[in-house]
Amino acid sequence: MKIFIDSGNLRDIESLVPLGIIDGVTTNPSLLAKEKEDPKAIIKKICRLVQGPVSAEVVATDAPGMVSEGRELAKIDEHVVVKVPFTREGLKAIKTLSDEGIRVNVTLIFSAPQALFAAKVGAAYVSPFVGRLDDISSDGLTLVRQIVEIFDQFDFGTEVLAASMRGPLHILEAARMGAHVATCPPAVIEACLKHPLTDIGLKKFLEDWEKAQAAKV
Ligand code: E4P
């Protein structure tokens, strides 16, 4: 499963890319609004850093506006994937952009039929929002499972990108279900790097080693 960073923060991305586990990045208007720099400049820098798919979202809500914004975003860098929200207008824009060879990540997916329709119009990725469904006492991971099951029956070529990941268990379960990608906030990736038994075990190995060295002197 591919791991994307869900962030618009260059420092966070710079610190995680050298680990070698990062395949791409997703941003959204809320994430980019937190940063001071021009959003297009940030997207360009992220593309250079990651050298993999980087989702940049349109903010227009009508199909012609989404299409022209999407075309502009795609010109920023070859790695840009245009993020389009799942709406009636969004569907028309996804079809047009996909037909032009521009990769589209369909965002704000909250039901399996939405994912199916997005795949039918050529989406490269669909993004079910796991955490936001959990927030309203629904089961976000069940949605991921349903979409993976549907995509396994057909030959859409659309990848399931589990989004709105709130913790390591979301990543674990998305991987077990066969989601192609999980996009994770930096803090969630950091949480996966740590295990108290690893720390305790390493400390003991090093102490034993030091003791043995001292005894030999
Ligand atoms: C996906 O691409 C979105 O940017 C993201 O996962 C939203 O997650 P949130 O619910 O934590 O805002």
mmCIF file of C-alpha atoms and ligand atoms in Angstrom:
data_model
loop_
_atom_site.group_PDB
_atom_site.id
_atom_site.type_symbol
_atom_site.label_atom_id
_atom_site.label_comp_id
_atom_site.label_asym_id
_atom_site.label_seq_id
_atom_site.Cartn_x
_atom_site.Cartn_y
_atom_site.Cartn_z
ATOM 1 C CA MET A 1 0.000 0.000 0.000
ATOM 2 C CA LYS A 2 1.222 3.444 -0.865
ATOM 3 C CA ILE A 3 1.590 6.035 1.876
ATOM 4 C CA PHE A 4 0.864 9.680 1.107
ATOM 5 C CA ILE A 5 1.377 12.584 3.512
ATOM 6 C CA ASP A 6 -1.795 14.609 4.078
ATOM 7 C CA SER A 7 -0.223 18.023 4.571
ATOM 8 C CA GLY A 8 0.734 21.293 2.931
ATOM 9 C CA ASN A 9 3.593 21.884 5.331
ATOM 10 C CA LEU A 10 6.984 21.749 3.620
ATOM 11 C CA ARG A 11 8.928 21.167 6.828
ATOM 12 C CA ASP A 12 6.795 18.136 7.755
ATOM 13 C CA ILE A 13 7.162 16.739 4.243
ATOM 14 C CA GLU A 14 10.940 17.380 4.202
ATOM 15 C CA SER A 15 11.336 15.501 7.467
ATOM 16 C CA LEU A 16 9.351 12.422 6.329
ATOM 17 C CA VAL A 17 10.512 11.983 2.707
ATOM 18 C CA PRO A 18 14.036 10.748 3.657
ATOM 19 C CA LEU A 19 12.464 7.774 5.476
ATOM 20 C CA GLY A 20 11.802 6.253 2.060
ATOM 21 C CA ILE A 21 8.200 5.263 2.817
ATOM 22 C CA ILE A 22 6.446 8.251 1.244
ATOM 23 C CA ASP A 23 4.905 7.788 -2.201
ATOM 24 C CA GLY A 24 2.977 11.039 -2.567
ATOM 25 C CA VAL A 25 1.172 13.935 -0.885
ATOM 26 C CA THR A 26 -2.392 15.165 -0.650
ATOM 27 C CA THR A 27 -3.301 18.754 0.141
ATOM 28 C CA ASN A 28 -6.636 20.496 0.450
ATOM 29 C CA PRO A 29 -7.693 24.152 0.720
ATOM 30 C CA SER A 30 -7.856 23.990 4.543
ATOM 31 C CA LEU A 31 -4.320 22.580 4.779
ATOM 32 C CA LEU A 32 -2.856 25.121 2.327
ATOM 33 C CA ALA A 33 -4.694 27.980 4.084
ATOM 34 C CA LYS A 34 -2.549 27.276 7.170
ATOM 35 C CA GLU A 35 0.651 28.047 5.224
ATOM 36 C CA LYS A 36 2.008 31.548 4.488
ATOM 37 C CA GLU A 37 3.477 30.899 1.041
ATOM 38 C CA ASP A 38 1.588 31.069 -2.267
ATOM 39 C CA PRO A 39 -0.306 27.739 -2.687
ATOM 40 C CA LYS A 40 0.989 27.117 -6.230
ATOM 41 C CA ALA A 41 4.580 27.681 -5.085
ATOM 42 C CA ILE A 42 4.028 25.226 -2.234
ATOM 43 C CA ILE A 43 2.614 22.608 -4.607
ATOM 44 C CA LYS A 44 5.616 23.022 -6.915
ATOM 45 C CA LYS A 45 8.049 22.588 -4.012
ATOM 46 C CA ILE A 46 6.172 19.530 -2.711
ATOM 47 C CA CYS A 47 6.328 17.948 -6.195
ATOM 48 C CA ARG A 48 10.100 18.470 -6.310
ATOM 49 C CA LEU A 49 10.523 16.965 -2.852
ATOM 50 C CA VAL A 50 8.295 13.930 -3.299
ATOM 51 C CA GLN A 51 8.674 13.092 -7.005
ATOM 52 C CA GLY A 52 5.320 11.314 -6.794
ATOM 53 C CA PRO A 53 1.609 12.167 -7.052
ATOM 54 C CA VAL A 54 0.689 15.446 -5.311
ATOM 55 C CA SER A 55 -3.010 16.278 -5.059
ATOM 56 C CA ALA A 56 -3.971 19.935 -5.446
ATOM 57 C CA GLU A 57 -7.640 20.823 -5.072
ATOM 58 C CA VAL A 58 -9.834 23.105 -7.164
ATOM 59 C CA VAL A 59 -11.954 25.660 -5.314
ATOM 60 C CA ALA A 60 -14.409 26.476 -8.115
ATOM 61 C CA THR A 61 -17.786 24.787 -7.704
ATOM 62 C CA ASP A 62 -19.080 24.891 -11.306
ATOM 63 C CA ALA A 63 -17.836 22.399 -13.885
ATOM 64 C CA PRO A 64 -16.288 24.919 -16.322
ATOM 65 C CA GLY A 65 -14.519 26.658 -13.414
ATOM 66 C CA MET A 66 -13.227 23.352 -12.021
ATOM 67 C CA VAL A 67 -11.971 22.339 -15.455
ATOM 68 C CA SER A 68 -10.075 25.565 -16.104
ATOM 69 C CA GLU A 69 -8.633 25.567 -12.557
ATOM 70 C CA GLY A 70 -7.717 21.897 -12.939
ATOM 71 C CA ARG A 71 -5.886 22.591 -16.199
ATOM 72 C CA GLU A 72 -3.910 25.380 -14.501
ATOM 73 C CA LEU A 73 -3.032 23.198 -11.517
ATOM 74 C CA ALA A 74 -1.889 20.394 -13.835
ATOM 75 C CA LYS A 75 0.547 22.817 -15.503
ATOM 76 C CA ILE A 76 2.393 23.399 -12.201
ATOM 77 C CA ASP A 77 4.220 20.069 -12.404
ATOM 78 C CA GLU A 78 3.897 16.665 -14.042
ATOM 79 C CA HIS A 79 3.290 15.135 -10.591
ATOM 80 C CA VAL A 80 0.167 17.181 -9.877
ATOM 81 C CA VAL A 81 -3.082 15.237 -9.497
ATOM 82 C CA VAL A 82 -6.122 17.515 -9.616
ATOM 83 C CA LYS A 83 -8.436 17.061 -6.666
ATOM 84 C CA VAL A 84 -12.131 17.577 -7.437
ATOM 85 C CA PRO A 85 -14.973 17.255 -4.918
ATOM 86 C CA PHE A 86 -17.705 14.720 -5.640
ATOM 87 C CA THR A 87 -20.663 16.840 -6.729
ATOM 88 C CA ARG A 88 -22.909 16.876 -9.814
ATOM 89 C CA GLU A 89 -20.710 19.592 -11.304
ATOM 90 C CA GLY A 90 -17.634 17.766 -10.076
ATOM 91 C CA LEU A 91 -18.573 14.641 -12.056
ATOM 92 C CA LYS A 92 -18.700 16.631 -15.312
ATOM 93 C CA ALA A 93 -15.330 18.201 -14.546
ATOM 94 C CA ILE A 94 -13.760 14.837 -13.631
ATOM 95 C CA LYS A 95 -14.887 13.392 -16.976
ATOM 96 C CA THR A 96 -13.498 16.319 -18.961
ATOM 97 C CA LEU A 97 -10.172 16.454 -17.114
ATOM 98 C CA SER A 98 -9.709 12.660 -17.198
ATOM 99 C CA ASP A 99 -10.498 12.556 -20.925
ATOM 100 C CA GLU A 100 -7.705 15.123 -21.396
ATOM 101 C CA GLY A 101 -5.275 12.824 -19.603
ATOM 102 C CA ILE A 102 -5.201 14.868 -16.379
ATOM 103 C CA ARG A 103 -5.226 12.589 -13.336
ATOM 104 C CA VAL A 104 -8.068 13.359 -10.910
ATOM 105 C CA ASN A 105 -8.434 12.500 -7.225
ATOM 106 C CA VAL A 106 -12.116 12.644 -6.304
ATOM 107 C CA THR A 107 -12.404 13.967 -2.786
ATOM 108 C CA LEU A 108 -15.147 14.080 -0.149
ATOM 109 C CA ILE A 109 -16.359 10.544 -0.926
ATOM 110 C CA PHE A 110 -18.804 9.385 1.745
ATOM 111 C CA SER A 111 -20.654 6.549 -0.017
ATOM 112 C CA ALA A 112 -19.765 3.618 -2.259
ATOM 113 C CA PRO A 113 -22.059 4.717 -5.119
ATOM 114 C CA GLN A 114 -20.205 8.049 -5.196
ATOM 115 C CA ALA A 115 -16.939 6.116 -5.594
ATOM 116 C CA LEU A 116 -18.467 3.941 -8.339
ATOM 117 C CA PHE A 117 -19.662 6.983 -10.306
ATOM 118 C CA ALA A 118 -16.293 8.703 -9.904
ATOM 119 C CA ALA A 119 -14.554 5.591 -11.256
ATOM 120 C CA LYS A 120 -16.958 5.443 -14.209
ATOM 121 C CA VAL A 121 -15.936 8.938 -15.322
ATOM 122 C CA GLY A 122 -12.247 8.084 -15.183
ATOM 123 C CA ALA A 123 -10.999 9.150 -11.736
ATOM 124 C CA ALA A 124 -7.414 8.095 -10.992
ATOM 125 C CA TYR A 125 -8.183 8.005 -7.245
ATOM 126 C CA VAL A 126 -11.267 8.107 -5.034
ATOM 127 C CA SER A 127 -10.854 9.404 -1.495
ATOM 128 C CA PRO A 128 -13.247 7.979 1.104
ATOM 129 C CA PHE A 129 -13.016 10.101 4.291
ATOM 130 C CA VAL A 130 -12.725 7.536 7.076
ATOM 131 C CA GLY A 131 -12.262 9.765 10.136
ATOM 132 C CA ARG A 132 -15.050 12.171 9.247
ATOM 133 C CA LEU A 133 -17.515 9.270 9.024
ATOM 134 C CA ASP A 134 -16.286 7.923 12.375
ATOM 135 C CA ASP A 135 -16.839 11.430 13.782
ATOM 136 C CA ILE A 136 -20.568 11.120 13.119
ATOM 137 C CA SER A 137 -20.827 7.586 14.551
ATOM 138 C CA SER A 138 -20.695 5.968 11.133
ATOM 139 C CA ASP A 139 -18.059 3.393 10.135
ATOM 140 C CA GLY A 140 -15.494 4.908 7.789
ATOM 141 C CA LEU A 141 -13.529 1.698 7.335
ATOM 142 C CA THR A 142 -16.643 -0.166 6.173
ATOM 143 C CA LEU A 143 -16.886 2.365 3.353
ATOM 144 C CA VAL A 144 -13.286 1.601 2.336
ATOM 145 C CA ARG A 145 -14.070 -2.127 2.365
ATOM 146 C CA GLN A 146 -17.179 -1.630 0.193
ATOM 147 C CA ILE A 147 -15.277 0.433 -2.386
ATOM 148 C CA VAL A 148 -12.377 -2.056 -2.542
ATOM 149 C CA GLU A 149 -14.907 -4.894 -3.025
ATOM 150 C CA ILE A 150 -16.652 -3.047 -5.873
ATOM 151 C CA PHE A 151 -13.403 -2.086 -7.618
ATOM 152 C CA ASP A 152 -12.186 -5.696 -7.352
ATOM 153 C CA GLN A 153 -15.146 -6.781 -9.536
ATOM 154 C CA PHE A 154 -14.356 -4.452 -12.423
ATOM 155 C CA ASP A 155 -11.469 -2.999 -14.358
ATOM 156 C CA PHE A 156 -11.721 0.730 -13.634
ATOM 157 C CA GLY A 157 -8.037 1.342 -12.923
ATOM 158 C CA THR A 158 -9.123 3.725 -10.155
ATOM 159 C CA GLU A 159 -7.178 3.534 -6.896
ATOM 160 C CA VAL A 160 -8.828 3.608 -3.472
ATOM 161 C CA LEU A 161 -7.141 6.322 -1.434
ATOM 162 C CA ALA A 162 -8.173 6.028 2.212
ATOM 163 C CA ALA A 163 -8.277 9.592 3.554
ATOM 164 C CA SER A 164 -9.065 11.379 6.793
ATOM 165 C CA MET A 165 -6.880 8.878 8.665
ATOM 166 C CA ARG A 166 -6.892 9.578 12.383
ATOM 167 C CA GLY A 167 -4.500 6.949 13.758
ATOM 168 C CA PRO A 168 -2.333 3.873 13.099
ATOM 169 C CA LEU A 169 -5.323 1.522 13.298
ATOM 170 C CA HIS A 170 -6.938 3.260 10.339
ATOM 171 C CA ILE A 171 -3.760 2.610 8.315
ATOM 172 C CA LEU A 172 -3.588 -0.999 9.486
ATOM 173 C CA GLU A 173 -7.200 -1.744 8.579
ATOM 174 C CA ALA A 174 -7.046 0.105 5.244
ATOM 175 C CA ALA A 175 -3.994 -2.016 4.343
ATOM 176 C CA ARG A 176 -5.737 -5.259 5.390
ATOM 177 C CA MET A 177 -8.699 -4.352 3.194
ATOM 178 C CA GLY A 178 -6.493 -3.744 0.193
ATOM 179 C CA ALA A 179 -6.815 0.035 -0.147
ATOM 180 C CA HIS A 180 -4.186 1.139 -2.676
ATOM 181 C CA VAL A 181 -3.187 4.252 -0.737
ATOM 182 C CA ALA A 182 -3.579 5.767 2.732
ATOM 183 C CA THR A 183 -3.023 9.483 3.079
ATOM 184 C CA CYS A 184 -1.977 10.313 6.609
ATOM 185 C CA PRO A 185 -1.300 13.470 8.599
ATOM 186 C CA PRO A 186 2.379 13.675 9.661
ATOM 187 C CA ALA A 187 1.442 12.982 13.309
ATOM 188 C CA VAL A 188 -0.198 9.676 12.327
ATOM 189 C CA ILE A 189 2.905 8.596 10.392
ATOM 190 C CA GLU A 190 5.075 9.603 13.378
ATOM 191 C CA ALA A 191 2.835 7.525 15.658
ATOM 192 C CA CYS A 192 3.481 4.466 13.463
ATOM 193 C CA LEU A 193 7.241 4.922 13.841
ATOM 194 C CA LYS A 194 7.151 4.504 17.606
ATOM 195 C CA HIS A 195 6.761 1.454 19.790
ATOM 196 C CA PRO A 196 7.653 1.439 23.510
ATOM 197 C CA LEU A 197 8.978 -2.136 23.289
ATOM 198 C CA THR A 198 11.339 -1.124 20.480
ATOM 199 C CA ASP A 199 12.701 1.694 22.678
ATOM 200 C CA ILE A 200 13.001 -0.540 25.747
ATOM 201 C CA GLY A 201 14.591 -3.352 23.720
ATOM 202 C CA LEU A 202 17.142 -1.071 22.085
ATOM 203 C CA LYS A 203 18.064 0.526 25.404
ATOM 204 C CA LYS A 204 18.708 -2.943 26.902
ATOM 205 C CA PHE A 205 20.769 -4.107 23.892
ATOM 206 C CA LEU A 206 22.990 -1.014 24.144
ATOM 207 C CA GLU A 207 23.354 -1.278 27.932
ATOM 208 C CA ASP A 208 24.355 -4.960 27.680
ATOM 209 C CA TRP A 209 26.828 -4.095 24.933
ATOM 210 C CA GLU A 210 28.389 -1.278 26.961
ATOM 211 C CA LYS A 211 28.654 -3.527 30.047
ATOM 212 C CA ALA A 212 30.376 -6.237 28.047
ATOM 213 C CA GLN A 213 32.835 -3.732 26.551
ATOM 214 C CA ALA A 214 33.639 -2.293 29.986
ATOM 215 C CA ALA A 215 34.237 -5.826 31.388
ATOM 216 C CA LYS A 216 36.776 -6.525 28.642
ATOM 217 C CA VAL A 217 38.957 -3.504 29.514
HETATM 218 C C1 E4P B 1 -7.763 13.999 1.831
HETATM 219 O O1 E4P B 1 -7.114 14.081 0.813
HETATM 220 C C2 E4P B 1 -8.010 15.105 2.772
HETATM 221 O O2 E4P B 1 -7.027 16.090 2.616
HETATM 222 C C3 E4P B 1 -7.921 14.688 4.212
HETATM 223 O O3 E4P B 1 -7.588 13.339 4.368
HETATM 224 C C4 E4P B 1 -8.982 15.235 5.079
HETATM 225 O O4 E4P B 1 -8.820 14.722 6.369
HETATM 226 P P1 E4P B 1 -9.417 15.402 7.679
HETATM 227 O O5 E4P B 1 -10.758 14.824 7.922
HETATM 228 O O6 E4P B 1 -8.445 15.014 8.764
HETATM 229 O O7 E4P B 1 -9.451 16.884 7.436
#
